[in-house]
Structure formats: structure tokens, C-alpha cells
Amino acid sequence: MQLEKSLSKHNGSDVDGLGRSGGDSPEEGAPRAERRHRRRMTREELAPEAREMIFRAAMLVIGQHGYAGATIERVTKAAGIAQGTFYLYFESRQALFDEILPYFGAQMLDFIRQRVRRSRDILDKEERGFRAFIDYMRSNPGFFRLLTEAKGAAPEAHSKHFEQITKPYVGALRRGLNSANIRHFGDGELEVVAYMLMAAREYLYLRYFERDTNDTGSLDTVVRTYMGFVRKGFGLNGSQ
């Protein structure tokens, strides 16, 4: 109940912020009108780590049960909080769905950026980025289902996610190719290339690493094959 204790510090009481004790939480299907009349806490009043805990719990539940089975009851149970606490952060289950994929997508981008810093060239950066993607997926196994089911369950979040990861990737490809004096790709073509490489990463993870997360030998083989494809596709030789 770490989250409840943290919330109590911000509320100055031992209740969940709705004037109820942790065990006296509203039902998952509480009427929208009833929730609308409750006083919503300000961002300053809310515990900073609570949102992360709810997102983490939701990704775990979606990874196991899909979006359809990700009920508020399951999410709050996984997070160790009262259902009433959930409504301090999200007005509905759909509101959570509309935010969760872009949230973890941005986190994944930050993780990859840290891994590709100080790369020697575009090939080194692409290999580091691929390995970082696999590492992130291994550490967050619920993310794959979170992503693949979002098109139907949270279409706006799905679109936002791909926009926020594609634009910087296309920019990185452009800069890397320019540095290697490779200029035969137009901007529209580079977006196609970016989607091809992202799709390849996802399907390679699904085929080789979704269940067996510790096979280093397979990782090296997959990375070597992937990078051979990238090198030839970009028209770069082994010395670049």
C-alpha cells in the first residue's frame, strides 16, 4: 500500500483523497455523473510516483489479459490501490488506455537514446538502437501486446505513439546518411525505410525473443543478419 501512504501525505489524511478509507472504494461501474461531482485533486496534490505505478500495473494487466480484460478492478489490484484512487488520475478506463501507449513509447525512446549516444556512425547507431529495443522489450514484456492491440482499443494513442517515434527516427536516419554522404533517399522514402526497420524489429522480437529472453547466441545472430540487411540497403560497405 505504498501508493496509498504516499497519497495520504499529500492529502493530510489517511483516506484515498475522496473522503473514503482505502477499503470503501466506489464500484468500477460507478456512474459518470457521480464521479464528476467529486473534487479532483490538483497535480501538486497528487503523489508524483502514483501515475507511474498505475501505468506499470496497467501494462502488466494488458500484457496478460489484453485491453478487453484490463478492468479497473484488475489494474487497481495489481497496483495495490483502492479503485477510488484510480479516479484521481483517470476519469475512466478509456482515459487510461488513451495515455498508456504514448507514455511507455516515450520511455522507450529515452531508453534507446541513452544507448545510442556517442555512436560512431549510422551503422553503429542502428545496431545499438536495435539491441536497445530488444533489451527494452525483454524488460517490459507487456509492451508488445500494449502496442499491437492499441490500434483497436486506443486508436488515437496508437497514432500518437507512431508519430512520436517515427519523426525522430527519420531525422536520425537523415543525419546519419548525410554524414556517410548517402543522399539518394528522399524524405518520403526515408519514412518508408523507418517503418520497414521498425516492423522488422518488432517481428524479430516476436519470433526470437518474446518467450526466450536470455538467448544471447540468437541475439547476436539476429543482429548480424539485421545489420547486413541495413548495410546493403543503405549502400554502405563494411568499413563505414
mmCIF file of C-alpha atoms in Angstrom, residues 64-154:
data_model
loop_
_atom_site.group_PDB
_atom_site.id
_atom_site.type_symbol
_atom_site.label_atom_id
_atom_site.label_comp_id
_atom_site.label_asym_id
_atom_site.label_seq_id
_atom_site.Cartn_x
_atom_site.Cartn_y
_atom_site.Cartn_z
ATOM 1 C CA GLN A 64 -1.706 -10.798 -19.533
ATOM 2 C CA HIS A 65 -5.350 -10.140 -20.422
ATOM 3 C CA GLY A 66 -5.328 -7.667 -23.313
ATOM 4 C CA TYR A 67 -7.135 -4.347 -23.325
ATOM 5 C CA ALA A 68 -10.519 -6.076 -23.185
ATOM 6 C CA GLY A 69 -9.603 -7.826 -19.954
ATOM 7 C CA ALA A 70 -7.862 -4.831 -18.375
ATOM 8 C CA THR A 71 -10.609 -3.879 -15.955
ATOM 9 C CA ILE A 72 -10.159 -1.152 -13.385
ATOM 10 C CA GLU A 73 -10.534 -3.820 -10.709
ATOM 11 C CA ARG A 74 -7.586 -5.790 -12.109
ATOM 12 C CA VAL A 75 -5.425 -2.699 -12.621
ATOM 13 C CA THR A 76 -6.008 -1.338 -9.115
ATOM 14 C CA LYS A 77 -5.438 -4.750 -7.582
ATOM 15 C CA ALA A 78 -2.129 -5.066 -9.436
ATOM 16 C CA ALA A 79 -1.151 -1.545 -8.316
ATOM 17 C CA GLY A 80 -2.205 -2.201 -4.723
ATOM 18 C CA ILE A 81 -4.579 0.762 -4.576
ATOM 19 C CA ALA A 82 -8.281 1.393 -3.988
ATOM 20 C CA GLN A 83 -10.482 1.852 -7.044
ATOM 21 C CA GLY A 84 -11.345 5.329 -5.787
ATOM 22 C CA THR A 85 -7.689 6.300 -6.051
ATOM 23 C CA PHE A 86 -7.707 5.356 -9.733
ATOM 24 C CA TYR A 87 -10.247 8.100 -10.458
ATOM 25 C CA LEU A 88 -7.920 10.738 -9.034
ATOM 26 C CA TYR A 89 -5.727 10.179 -12.087
ATOM 27 C CA PHE A 90 -8.041 8.946 -14.832
ATOM 28 C CA GLU A 91 -11.708 9.685 -15.440
ATOM 29 C CA SER A 92 -12.303 6.272 -16.988
ATOM 30 C CA ARG A 93 -10.646 3.105 -18.171
ATOM 31 C CA GLN A 94 -10.568 4.534 -21.710
ATOM 32 C CA ALA A 95 -8.768 7.628 -20.447
ATOM 33 C CA LEU A 96 -6.031 5.326 -19.152
ATOM 34 C CA PHE A 97 -5.888 3.494 -22.492
ATOM 35 C CA ASP A 98 -5.551 6.793 -24.353
ATOM 36 C CA GLU A 99 -2.418 7.714 -22.409
ATOM 37 C CA ILE A 100 -0.573 4.497 -21.632
ATOM 38 C CA LEU A 101 0.993 3.648 -25.013
ATOM 39 C CA PRO A 102 2.444 7.142 -25.672
ATOM 40 C CA TYR A 103 3.697 7.163 -22.081
ATOM 41 C CA PHE A 104 5.694 3.966 -22.450
ATOM 42 C CA GLY A 105 6.598 4.812 -26.040
ATOM 43 C CA ALA A 106 8.307 7.983 -24.816
ATOM 44 C CA GLN A 107 10.028 5.979 -22.088
ATOM 45 C CA MET A 108 11.287 3.501 -24.679
ATOM 46 C CA LEU A 109 12.629 6.351 -26.818
ATOM 47 C CA ASP A 110 14.548 7.774 -23.862
ATOM 48 C CA PHE A 111 15.974 4.324 -23.127
ATOM 49 C CA ILE A 112 17.163 3.903 -26.723
ATOM 50 C CA ARG A 113 18.580 7.450 -26.908
ATOM 51 C CA GLN A 114 20.773 6.731 -23.899
ATOM 52 C CA ARG A 115 22.089 3.578 -25.575
ATOM 53 C CA VAL A 116 22.913 5.180 -28.944
ATOM 54 C CA ARG A 117 24.738 8.215 -27.595
ATOM 55 C CA ARG A 118 28.281 8.623 -28.940
ATOM 56 C CA SER A 119 27.693 6.180 -31.782
ATOM 57 C CA ARG A 120 30.476 6.274 -34.375
ATOM 58 C CA ASP A 121 28.254 6.322 -37.456
ATOM 59 C CA ILE A 122 24.821 5.351 -38.753
ATOM 60 C CA LEU A 123 25.596 1.620 -38.715
ATOM 61 C CA ASP A 124 26.868 1.689 -35.145
ATOM 62 C CA LYS A 125 23.837 3.737 -34.114
ATOM 63 C CA GLU A 126 21.411 1.382 -35.862
ATOM 64 C CA GLU A 127 22.931 -1.680 -34.206
ATOM 65 C CA ARG A 128 22.929 -0.064 -30.774
ATOM 66 C CA GLY A 129 19.347 1.056 -31.318
ATOM 67 C CA PHE A 130 18.242 -2.438 -32.330
ATOM 68 C CA ARG A 131 19.911 -4.038 -29.319
ATOM 69 C CA ALA A 132 18.392 -1.379 -27.038
ATOM 70 C CA PHE A 133 14.922 -2.067 -28.471
ATOM 71 C CA ILE A 134 15.277 -5.790 -27.739
ATOM 72 C CA ASP A 135 16.537 -5.049 -24.212
ATOM 73 C CA TYR A 136 13.605 -2.740 -23.527
ATOM 74 C CA MET A 137 11.101 -5.304 -24.790
ATOM 75 C CA ARG A 138 12.703 -8.026 -22.677
ATOM 76 C CA SER A 139 12.480 -5.814 -19.600
ATOM 77 C CA ASN A 140 8.881 -4.799 -20.383
ATOM 78 C CA PRO A 141 7.188 -7.904 -21.837
ATOM 79 C CA GLY A 142 3.729 -6.361 -21.563
ATOM 80 C CA PHE A 143 4.669 -3.599 -24.003
ATOM 81 C CA PHE A 144 4.299 -5.770 -27.121
ATOM 82 C CA ARG A 145 0.625 -6.556 -26.505
ATOM 83 C CA LEU A 146 0.103 -2.974 -25.357
ATOM 84 C CA LEU A 147 1.306 -1.874 -28.784
ATOM 85 C CA THR A 148 -0.274 -4.483 -31.028
ATOM 86 C CA GLU A 149 -3.791 -4.200 -29.594
ATOM 87 C CA ALA A 150 -3.819 -0.404 -29.363
ATOM 88 C CA LYS A 151 -4.994 0.109 -32.948
ATOM 89 C CA GLY A 152 -8.437 -1.168 -31.979
ATOM 90 C CA ALA A 153 -8.581 -0.312 -28.282
ATOM 91 C CA ALA A 154 -6.974 3.144 -28.326
#
